[in-house]
CSV table of C-alpha atoms in Angstrom, one decimal:
chain,number,residue,atom,x,y,z
A,1,MET,CA,50.0,80.6,179.3
A,2,GLU,CA,49.1,77.5,181.3
A,3,LEU,CA,51.0,76.5,184.3
A,4,ASP,CA,51.2,72.9,183.0
A,5,LEU,CA,53.2,74.0,180.1
A,6,VAL,CA,55.6,75.9,182.2
A,7,THR,CA,56.2,73.1,184.6
A,8,TYR,CA,56.6,70.7,181.7
A,9,ALA,CA,59.1,72.9,179.7
A,10,VAL,CA,61.3,74.3,182.5
A,11,PRO,CA,63.0,71.1,183.5
A,12,PHE,CA,64.1,70.5,179.9
A,13,LEU,CA,65.3,74.0,179.5
A,14,LEU,CA,67.2,73.9,182.7
A,15,ALA,CA,69.0,70.8,181.4
A,16,GLY,CA,69.7,72.8,178.3
A,17,ALA,CA,70.9,75.7,180.3
A,18,LYS,CA,73.5,73.5,181.8
A,19,THR,CA,74.9,72.7,178.4
A,20,THR,CA,74.7,76.4,177.2
A,21,LEU,CA,76.5,77.4,180.4
A,22,LEU,CA,79.2,74.8,179.9
A,23,ILE,CA,79.8,75.9,176.3
A,24,SER,CA,79.9,79.5,177.3
A,25,VAL,CA,82.2,79.0,180.3
A,26,PHE,CA,84.7,77.1,178.1
A,27,GLY,CA,84.2,79.8,175.4
A,28,VAL,CA,85.3,82.5,177.9
A,29,ALA,CA,87.9,80.5,179.7
A,30,LEU,CA,89.7,79.3,176.6
A,31,GLY,CA,88.6,82.0,174.1
A,32,LEU,CA,89.8,84.9,176.2
A,33,PRO,CA,93.5,83.8,176.6
A,34,PHE,CA,93.5,82.6,173.0
A,35,GLY,CA,92.1,85.9,171.8
A,36,ILE,CA,94.6,87.9,173.8
A,37,ALA,CA,97.4,85.7,172.5
A,38,LEU,CA,96.2,86.4,168.9
A,39,ALA,CA,96.0,90.2,169.6
A,40,VAL,CA,99.6,90.1,170.8
A,41,ILE,CA,100.7,88.0,167.8
A,42,ARG,CA,99.0,90.5,165.4
A,43,ALA,CA,101.0,93.3,167.0
A,44,SER,CA,104.3,91.5,166.9
A,45,LYS,CA,107.2,92.6,164.6
A,46,ASN,CA,107.4,89.2,162.9
A,47,ARG,CA,105.6,89.8,159.6
A,48,MET,CA,104.9,86.2,158.9
A,49,LEU,CA,103.3,85.7,162.3
A,50,SER,CA,101.3,88.8,162.4
A,51,ARG,CA,100.1,88.3,158.9
A,52,SER,CA,98.8,84.8,159.6
A,53,ALA,CA,97.1,85.9,162.7
A,54,ASP,CA,95.4,88.7,160.7
A,55,ILE,CA,94.2,86.2,158.1
A,56,TYR,CA,92.9,83.9,160.8
A,57,CYS,CA,90.9,86.7,162.3
A,58,ALA,CA,89.6,87.9,159.0
A,59,VAL,CA,88.4,84.4,158.0
A,60,PHE,CA,86.7,83.7,161.3
A,61,ARG,CA,85.1,87.1,161.5
A,62,GLY,CA,84.1,87.1,157.8
A,63,THR,CA,82.3,83.7,157.8
A,64,PRO,CA,79.1,82.7,159.7
A,65,MET,CA,79.7,80.5,162.7
A,66,LEU,CA,77.3,78.0,161.4
A,67,VAL,CA,79.7,77.3,158.5
A,68,GLN,CA,82.6,77.0,161.0
A,69,ILE,CA,80.8,74.6,163.2
A,70,PHE,CA,79.8,72.4,160.1
A,71,VAL,CA,83.4,72.4,158.8
A,72,ILE,CA,84.7,71.4,162.1
A,73,TYR,CA,82.1,68.7,162.9
A,74,TYR,CA,81.2,67.3,159.5
A,75,GLY,CA,84.2,68.4,157.4
A,76,LEU,CA,87.2,67.5,159.4
A,77,GLY,CA,86.0,64.0,160.0
A,78,GLN,CA,86.6,63.3,156.3
A,79,ILE,CA,90.3,63.5,156.7
A,80,SER,CA,91.6,60.1,157.7
A,81,ALA,CA,94.7,61.5,159.5
A,82,ILE,CA,92.3,63.3,161.9
A,83,ARG,CA,90.1,60.3,162.4
A,84,SER,CA,93.1,58.1,163.3
A,85,ASN,CA,94.5,60.6,165.8
A,86,PRO,CA,92.7,59.8,169.1
A,87,VAL,CA,93.3,63.2,170.7
A,88,ILE,CA,92.1,65.3,167.8
A,89,TRP,CA,89.2,62.8,167.1
A,90,TRP,CA,88.1,63.1,170.7
A,91,ILE,CA,87.7,66.9,170.2
A,92,VAL,CA,86.3,66.9,166.6
A,93,GLY,CA,84.3,63.7,166.6
A,94,HIS,CA,82.2,64.5,169.7
A,95,SER,CA,79.5,67.0,169.0
A,96,LEU,CA,79.7,68.8,172.3
A,97,HIS,CA,83.5,69.1,172.1
A,98,ALA,CA,83.3,70.2,168.4
A,99,ALA,CA,80.8,72.9,169.4
A,100,ILE,CA,83.1,74.1,172.2
A,101,LEU,CA,86.0,74.2,169.8
A,102,ALA,CA,84.0,76.2,167.3
A,103,VAL,CA,82.9,78.7,169.9
A,104,VAL,CA,86.5,79.1,171.2
A,105,LEU,CA,87.9,79.5,167.7
A,106,ASN,CA,85.2,82.0,166.7
A,107,THR,CA,85.2,84.1,169.9
A,108,GLY,CA,89.0,84.1,169.8
A,109,ALA,CA,89.0,86.1,166.5
A,110,TYR,CA,86.5,88.7,167.9
A,111,THR,CA,88.4,88.9,171.2
A,112,ALA,CA,91.6,89.5,169.4
A,113,GLU,CA,90.0,92.4,167.5
A,114,ILE,CA,88.8,93.9,170.8
A,115,PHE,CA,92.2,93.6,172.5
A,116,ARG,CA,94.1,94.8,169.4
A,117,THR,CA,92.2,98.1,169.4
A,118,ALA,CA,92.7,98.3,173.1
A,119,LEU,CA,96.5,97.8,172.7
A,120,LEU,CA,96.6,100.3,169.9
A,121,SER,CA,94.8,102.9,172.0
A,122,LEU,CA,97.4,102.9,174.8
A,123,PRO,CA,99.2,106.2,175.3
A,124,ARG,CA,102.6,106.1,173.6
A,125,GLY,CA,104.1,108.0,176.5
A,126,LEU,CA,103.5,105.3,179.0
A,127,ILE,CA,105.2,102.7,176.9
A,128,GLU,CA,108.1,104.9,176.2
A,129,ALA,CA,108.4,105.6,179.9
A,130,SER,CA,108.5,101.9,180.7
A,131,GLN,CA,111.2,101.4,178.1
A,132,ALA,CA,113.1,104.4,179.5
A,133,CYS,CA,112.9,102.6,182.9
A,134,GLY,CA,114.7,99.7,181.3
A,135,LEU,CA,111.7,97.3,181.6
A,136,SER,CA,112.1,94.2,179.3
A,137,VAL,CA,109.5,93.7,176.6
A,138,TRP,CA,107.7,91.0,178.7
A,139,ALA,CA,107.7,93.2,181.8
A,140,THR,CA,106.3,96.2,179.8
A,141,PHE,CA,103.6,93.9,178.5
A,142,ARG,CA,102.9,92.2,181.9
A,143,HIS,CA,102.9,95.3,184.1
A,144,VAL,CA,102.0,98.3,181.8
A,145,LYS,CA,100.3,97.3,178.6
A,146,PHE,CA,98.2,94.4,179.7
A,147,PRO,CA,96.5,96.0,182.8
A,148,LEU,CA,95.7,99.1,180.9
A,149,ALA,CA,94.4,97.2,177.8
A,150,VAL,CA,92.2,95.0,179.9
A,151,ARG,CA,90.5,97.9,181.4
A,152,GLN,CA,90.1,99.5,178.0
A,153,ALA,CA,88.7,96.3,176.4
A,154,LEU,CA,86.4,95.2,179.2
A,155,PRO,CA,83.2,97.0,178.1
A,156,ALA,CA,83.5,95.6,174.6
A,157,TYR,CA,84.4,92.2,175.9
A,158,SER,CA,81.3,92.1,178.1
A,159,SER,CA,79.2,92.3,175.0
A,160,GLU,CA,81.3,89.6,173.4
A,161,VAL,CA,80.4,87.4,176.4
A,162,ALA,CA,76.7,88.0,175.7
A,163,ILE,CA,77.4,87.0,172.1
A,164,ILE,CA,79.1,83.8,173.2
A,165,VAL,CA,76.0,82.8,175.1
A,166,LYS,CA,73.9,83.4,172.0
A,167,GLU,CA,76.3,81.8,169.6
A,168,SER,CA,76.4,78.6,171.7
A,169,SER,CA,72.8,78.1,170.4
A,170,LEU,CA,74.4,76.9,167.1
A,171,ALA,CA,75.5,73.8,168.9
A,172,SER,CA,72.0,72.6,168.5
A,173,THR,CA,72.5,72.3,164.8
A,174,ILE,CA,75.0,69.5,165.4
A,175,THR,CA,72.7,67.6,167.8
A,176,VAL,CA,73.9,69.1,171.0
A,177,LEU,CA,70.8,69.7,173.2
A,178,GLU,CA,71.3,73.1,174.8
A,179,ILE,CA,68.6,75.7,175.5
A,180,THR,CA,67.7,76.4,171.8
A,181,GLY,CA,67.9,72.7,170.9
A,182,TYR,CA,65.4,71.8,173.6
A,183,ALA,CA,63.2,74.9,172.7
A,184,LYS,CA,62.9,73.6,169.2
A,185,ARG,CA,62.0,70.1,170.4
A,186,LEU,CA,59.4,71.5,172.8
A,187,MET,CA,58.0,73.8,170.1
A,188,SER,CA,57.4,70.8,167.7
A,189,GLU,CA,56.1,68.7,170.6
A,190,THR,CA,53.7,71.0,172.3
A,191,PHE,CA,52.8,73.4,169.4
A,192,ALA,CA,52.7,76.2,172.0
A,193,ILE,CA,55.3,78.1,169.9
A,194,MET,CA,54.9,81.5,171.4
A,195,ASP,CA,54.7,80.2,175.0
A,196,ILE,CA,57.9,78.2,174.6
A,197,PHE,CA,59.6,81.2,172.9
A,198,ILE,CA,58.7,83.4,175.9
A,199,ILE,CA,60.0,80.9,178.5
A,200,THR,CA,63.2,80.3,176.5
A,201,SER,CA,63.8,84.0,176.0
A,202,ALA,CA,63.5,84.4,179.8
A,203,PHE,CA,66.3,81.9,180.2
A,204,TYR,CA,68.6,83.7,177.8
A,205,LEU,CA,67.8,87.2,179.2
A,206,MET,CA,68.5,85.9,182.7
A,207,MET,CA,71.9,84.5,181.5
A,208,ASN,CA,72.7,87.9,179.8
A,209,VAL,CA,71.8,89.8,182.9
A,210,ILE,CA,74.0,87.6,185.1
A,211,SER,CA,77.0,87.8,182.8
A,212,LEU,CA,76.7,91.5,182.2
A,213,THR,CA,76.3,92.4,185.8
A,214,SER,CA,79.2,90.3,186.9
A,215,LEU,CA,81.4,91.9,184.2
A,216,LYS,CA,80.2,95.3,185.3
A,217,LEU,CA,81.4,94.5,188.8
A,218,ILE,CA,84.8,93.4,187.5
A,219,GLU,CA,84.9,96.6,185.4
A,220,ARG,CA,84.1,98.7,188.5
A,221,LYS,CA,86.8,96.9,190.5
A,222,LEU,CA,89.4,97.5,187.8
A,223,SER,CA,88.7,101.2,187.3
A,224,PHE,CA,90.1,102.6,190.5
A,225,GLY,CA,89.3,106.0,191.8
A,226,LYS,CA,85.7,106.0,190.8
B,1,MET,CA,92.2,65.4,143.4
B,2,SER,CA,92.1,68.3,141.0
B,3,PHE,CA,90.2,66.1,138.5
B,4,ASP,CA,87.7,65.2,141.3
B,5,LEU,CA,87.2,68.8,141.9
B,6,TRP,CA,86.4,69.5,138.3
B,7,VAL,CA,84.0,66.6,138.2
B,8,LEU,CA,82.2,67.6,141.4
B,9,LEU,CA,82.0,71.3,140.9
B,10,VAL,CA,81.5,71.7,137.1
B,11,GLU,CA,80.4,68.4,135.5
B,12,GLN,CA,78.0,67.5,138.3
B,13,GLY,CA,77.1,71.1,138.6
B,14,TRP,CA,77.5,71.6,142.3
B,15,GLY,CA,79.6,74.7,141.9
B,16,PHE,CA,76.6,76.3,140.1
B,17,ALA,CA,74.3,75.1,142.8
B,18,LEU,CA,76.4,76.9,145.4
B,19,LEU,CA,76.5,80.0,143.3
B,20,ARG,CA,72.8,80.0,143.0
B,21,GLY,CA,72.6,79.5,146.8
B,22,ALA,CA,74.9,82.5,147.2
B,23,THR,CA,72.6,84.7,145.1
B,24,VAL,CA,69.7,83.6,147.3
B,25,THR,CA,71.7,84.4,150.4
B,26,LEU,CA,72.5,87.9,149.0
B,27,ALA,CA,68.9,88.5,148.1
B,28,VAL,CA,67.6,87.5,151.5
B,29,GLY,CA,70.3,89.5,153.2
B,30,LEU,CA,69.6,92.7,151.2
B,31,LEU,CA,65.9,92.4,151.4
B,32,GLY,CA,66.0,91.7,155.1
B,33,MET,CA,68.5,94.5,155.8
B,34,LEU,CA,66.4,97.0,153.7
B,35,ALA,CA,63.2,96.0,155.4
B,36,GLY,CA,64.9,96.1,158.8
B,37,VAL,CA,66.3,99.6,158.2
B,38,ILE,CA,63.0,101.0,156.8
B,39,VAL,CA,61.2,99.8,159.9
B,40,ALA,CA,64.0,100.8,162.3
B,41,VAL,CA,64.1,104.5,161.4
B,42,PRO,CA,60.6,105.4,162.7
B,43,LEU,CA,61.0,103.1,165.6
B,44,ALA,CA,64.3,104.8,166.5
B,45,LEU,CA,62.6,108.1,166.2
B,46,LEU,CA,59.9,107.1,168.7
B,47,ARG,CA,62.6,105.8,171.0
B,48,TRP,CA,64.6,109.0,170.6
B,49,ARG,CA,61.6,111.3,171.2
B,50,ARG,CA,60.9,109.2,174.4
B,51,LEU,CA,57.3,108.9,173.5
B,52,PRO,CA,55.7,107.2,176.5
B,53,LEU,CA,54.6,103.6,175.9
B,54,PHE,CA,56.0,103.5,172.3
B,55,SER,CA,59.5,104.1,173.6
B,56,GLN,CA,59.2,101.3,176.2
B,57,ALA,CA,57.7,98.9,173.6
B,58,VAL,CA,60.5,99.6,171.1
B,59,ASP,CA,63.0,99.1,173.9
B,60,GLY,CA,61.5,95.9,174.9
B,61,TYR,CA,61.5,94.6,171.4
B,62,SER,CA,65.1,95.6,170.8
B,63,ILE,CA,66.3,94.1,174.1
B,64,LEU,CA,64.4,90.9,173.5
B,65,VAL,CA,65.6,90.2,170.0
B,66,ARG,CA,69.2,91.3,170.7
B,67,GLY,CA,69.3,89.1,173.8
B,68,VAL,CA,68.1,85.8,172.4
B,69,PRO,CA,69.9,83.8,169.7
B,70,GLY,CA,68.9,84.4,166.1
B,71,LEU,CA,68.1,80.8,165.7
B,72,LEU,CA,65.3,81.1,168.3
B,73,VAL,CA,63.7,84.1,166.6
B,74,ILE,CA,63.8,82.1,163.3
B,75,TYR,CA,62.2,79.1,165.0
B,76,LEU,CA,59.5,81.3,166.5
B,77,LEU,CA,58.6,82.9,163.1
B,78,PHE,CA,58.7,79.7,161.1
B,79,PHE,CA,56.9,77.3,163.5
B,80,GLY,CA,54.6,80.0,164.7
B,81,SER,CA,53.3,81.0,161.3
B,82,ILE,CA,53.4,77.8,159.3
B,83,GLU,CA,50.0,76.6,160.4
B,84,TRP,CA,48.0,79.7,159.6
B,85,VAL,CA,49.8,80.4,156.4
B,86,GLN,CA,48.9,76.9,155.2
B,87,ARG,CA,45.4,77.3,156.2
B,88,LEU,CA,45.1,80.7,154.5
B,89,ALA,CA,46.8,79.4,151.4
B,90,THR,CA,44.5,76.4,151.2
B,91,ALA,CA,41.5,78.6,151.8
B,92,PHE,CA,42.4,80.8,148.8
B,93,GLY,CA,43.7,78.0,146.7
B,94,TYR,CA,47.4,79.0,146.5
B,95,GLN,CA,48.7,75.9,148.1
B,96,ASN,CA,51.6,75.4,145.7
B,97,SER,CA,52.8,78.9,145.5
B,98,ALA,CA,52.6,79.2,149.2
B,99,ASP,CA,54.7,76.1,149.6
B,100,SER,CA,57.5,77.4,147.4
B,101,ALA,CA,57.5,81.0,148.4
B,102,TYR,CA,56.9,80.5,152.2
B,103,PRO,CA,60.5,79.8,153.3
B,104,PHE,CA,61.9,82.7,151.4
B,105,VAL,CA,59.3,85.2,152.7
B,106,ILE,CA,59.5,84.1,156.3
B,107,GLY,CA,63.3,84.0,155.9
B,108,VAL,CA,63.3,87.6,154.8
B,109,VAL,CA,60.9,88.5,157.6
B,110,ALA,CA,63.1,86.8,160.3
B,111,ILE,CA,66.3,88.4,159.0
B,112,ALA,CA,64.5,91.8,158.9
B,113,ALA,CA,63.2,91.3,162.5
B,114,ILE,CA,66.7,90.7,163.7
B,115,SER,CA,68.5,93.4,161.7
B,116,CYS,CA,65.8,95.9,162.7
B,117,ALA,CA,66.5,95.4,166.4
B,118,TYR,CA,70.2,96.2,165.9
B,119,SER,CA,69.5,99.0,163.5
B,120,ILE,CA,67.3,100.7,166.0
B,121,GLU,CA,70.2,100.9,168.5
B,122,VAL,CA,72.4,102.3,165.8
B,123,PHE,CA,70.0,105.0,164.7
B,124,ARG,CA,69.1,105.9,168.3
B,125,GLY,CA,72.9,106.3,169.1
B,126,ALA,CA,73.4,108.3,166.0
B,127,LEU,CA,70.5,110.7,166.7
B,128,GLU,CA,71.7,111.2,170.3
B,129,ALA,CA,75.2,111.9,169.0
B,130,VAL,CA,74.2,114.9,166.9
B,131,PRO,CA,76.0,117.9,168.5
B,132,VAL,CA,73.6,120.0,170.6
B,133,GLY,CA,75.3,123.2,169.4
B,134,LEU,CA,74.1,122.5,165.8
B,135,LEU,CA,70.6,122.1,167.0
B,136,GLU,CA,70.8,125.3,169.1
B,137,ALA,CA,72.2,127.1,166.1
B,138,ALA,CA,69.3,125.9,164.0
B,139,LYS,CA,66.9,127.1,166.7
B,140,SER,CA,68.6,130.5,166.9
B,141,LEU,CA,68.0,130.8,163.1
B,142,ALA,CA,64.3,130.2,163.9
B,143,LEU,CA,64.2,127.2,161.5
B,144,PRO,CA,60.9,125.4,161.7
B,145,ARG,CA,61.2,122.1,163.5
B,146,TYR,CA,60.8,119.9,160.4
B,147,VAL,CA,63.5,121.9,158.6
B,148,THR,CA,65.8,121.5,161.5
B,149,PHE,CA,65.0,117.8,161.5
B,150,PHE,CA,65.3,117.1,157.7
B,151,HIS,CA,68.2,119.4,157.0
B,152,VAL,CA,70.3,119.3,160.2
B,153,THR,CA,69.5,116.4,162.4
B,154,LEU,CA,68.8,113.6,159.9
B,155,PRO,CA,71.8,114.2,157.5
B,156,ILE,CA,74.3,114.3,160.4
B,157,ALA,CA,72.7,111.3,162.1
B,158,LEU,CA,72.8,109.2,159.0
B,159,ARG,CA,76.4,109.9,158.5
B,160,LEU,CA,77.1,109.0,162.1
B,161,ALA,CA,75.0,105.8,161.7
B,162,LEU,CA,77.0,104.5,158.8
B,163,GLY,CA,79.7,102.7,160.7
B,164,GLY,CA,77.1,101.0,162.9
B,165,LEU,CA,75.0,100.0,159.9
B,166,ASN,CA,78.0,98.4,158.3
B,167,ASN,CA,78.4,96.2,161.4
B,168,VAL,CA,74.7,95.3,161.3
B,169,TRP,CA,75.0,94.4,157.6
B,170,GLN,CA,78.0,92.2,158.2
B,171,MET,CA,76.1,90.5,160.9
B,172,THR,CA,72.9,90.2,158.8
B,173,ILE,CA,74.6,88.5,155.8
B,174,LYS,CA,76.1,86.0,158.2
B,175,ASP,CA,72.8,85.5,160.0
B,176,THR,CA,71.2,84.5,156.7
B,177,SER,CA,73.0,81.2,157.1
B,178,LEU,CA,70.7,80.4,160.0
B,179,VAL,CA,67.6,80.4,157.8
B,180,SER,CA,69.0,77.2,156.2
B,181,VAL,CA,68.1,75.3,159.3
B,182,VAL,CA,64.4,75.6,158.4
B,183,GLY,CA,65.0,74.6,154.9
B,184,MET,CA,65.5,77.7,152.8
B,185,GLN,CA,67.7,76.9,149.8
B,186,GLU,CA,70.4,79.5,150.3
B,187,LEU,CA,74.2,79.0,150.3
B,188,MET,CA,74.5,77.0,153.5
B,189,ARG,CA,71.6,74.7,152.5
B,190,SER,CA,73.0,74.1,149.0
B,191,ALA,CA,76.3,73.2,150.5
B,192,ALA,CA,74.6,70.9,153.0
B,193,ILE,CA,72.8,69.1,150.1
B,194,ALA,CA,75.9,68.9,148.0
B,195,ALA,CA,77.9,67.6,151.0
B,196,GLY,CA,75.2,65.0,151.7
B,197,ILE,CA,74.9,63.6,148.2
B,198,THR,CA,78.6,63.7,147.2
B,199,ARG,CA,79.8,62.7,150.7
B,200,SER,CA,82.5,65.4,150.7
B,201,PRO,CA,81.4,67.8,153.4
B,202,LEU,CA,84.8,69.3,153.9
B,203,LEU,CA,85.0,70.6,150.3
B,204,PHE,CA,81.5,72.0,150.2
B,205,TYR,CA,81.4,73.6,153.6
B,206,CYS,CA,84.8,75.2,152.9
B,207,ALA,CA,83.5,76.4,149.6
B,208,ALA,CA,80.5,77.9,151.3
B,209,ALA,CA,82.8,79.5,153.8
B,210,GLY,CA,84.8,81.0,150.9
B,211,MET,CA,81.7,82.4,149.3
B,212,PHE,CA,80.5,84.0,152.5
B,213,PHE,CA,84.0,85.4,153.0
B,214,ALA,CA,83.8,86.9,149.5
B,215,LEU,CA,80.5,88.4,150.2
B,216,THR,CA,81.6,90.0,153.5
B,217,ALA,CA,85.0,91.1,152.1
B,218,ILE,CA,83.4,92.8,149.0
B,219,SER,CA,80.7,94.5,151.1
B,220,GLN,CA,83.4,95.8,153.5
B,221,ALA,CA,85.4,97.2,150.6
B,222,LEU,CA,82.2,98.9,149.2
B,223,PHE,CA,81.4,100.3,152.6
B,224,SER,CA,84.9,101.8,153.1
B,225,HIS,CA,84.4,103.5,149.7
B,226,THR,CA,81.0,104.9,150.7
B,227,GLU,CA,82.3,106.0,154.1
B,228,ARG,CA,85.1,108.0,152.4
B,229,PHE,CA,82.5,109.6,150.2
B,230,PHE,CA,80.2,110.7,153.0
B,231,ASN,CA,83.0,111.8,155.2
B,232,ARG,CA,84.6,114.1,152.7
B,233,GLY,CA,84.9,117.6,154.2
B,234,PHE,CA,85.1,116.1,157.7
B,235,SER,CA,88.4,115.7,159.4
B,236,ARG,CA,89.2,112.2,160.4
B,237,GLY,CA,88.8,112.0,164.2
């Protein structure tokens, strides 16, 4: 691998990494609360609500994210009500915003699944104890269920974060130039396919290592006594 | 609107184009998954046996492919091979057949390469989860090593691997959509073509989503059935 190629490719990929990071950060910052909310709705007593959240999760987990991103970016623009609404059009009509929306909607469904299993695995006794103490539903959730479920869900969620970073590459299919988008461009420009692949992989692996270690640290902090 | 739908899907034949795309998707998914699993089993064994060098190489492959987006792997395989495939095909005079078969073959190879990396982890985990007591029991019966492997370790490991393999398959069938980016005529590509010509992307991408959903839902149902079959006689943990 020539040094020239590396010095040529790295600035482009760094610019792409910024976009990848932006999409991923939004994916976590918006997708995590959205997913937790979905998980809570799925566990709710209201059949209508829990049923529709179930369907939402099944649809977003059962279809490829590429289709979702295309429906959002190319499909929704066809509806004139969406085009005329400035707020929605700002989200859907802009490729980067549409990509972020797709990532958030997609990861929300997977996150909900992770937190749903975590909430289901909580020991009955603890919840009964908090009810016996007269804690309200909200207080039970806020002080008993949620802290325990987070600790339970964190290992699975950290692999979801790695998936978010990878899925953000699909933004390149709707003209957003993130790492993979630049990699494709560099491949067709320089014809050094393998070299570009190796440099790009190094970027992704680095991002994975950073996100996984930081989540490991949070995990260690949350699991007291060890 | 319903009249438009009829014209678009049936009279203009786009519905059939999508269905044809769906069969290609299914074919690529199945072939890719099959090839991936066939390659993954021996690699997982190497990894499980901790054979020096081989074990590290398998690990490196698995970590690399699982760590980078599938799209990038597909770009590598397509752009990386197109030149010498063309040269080879021209040299032997198979230019036309190479042009038509090339996306499909490389598509299967790419999907296999991705699903293989995930399958290795599944098989390795399953092999490591085989209870030690059973292996010790086999040893105390003085069973030869290959008998222990083929009659104790492997059947139990395969049963344990079933759930993980289902996850890999669900992921694989969804990953086939990525191959459309390099021009293979599967479900997603058919939908994109139909959307472009008829100028109704919403309808066709939603239709593609529906077909993908049907594929994953049907395979999930089939899998649950299979799992029940293989888990008969075992208590539900």
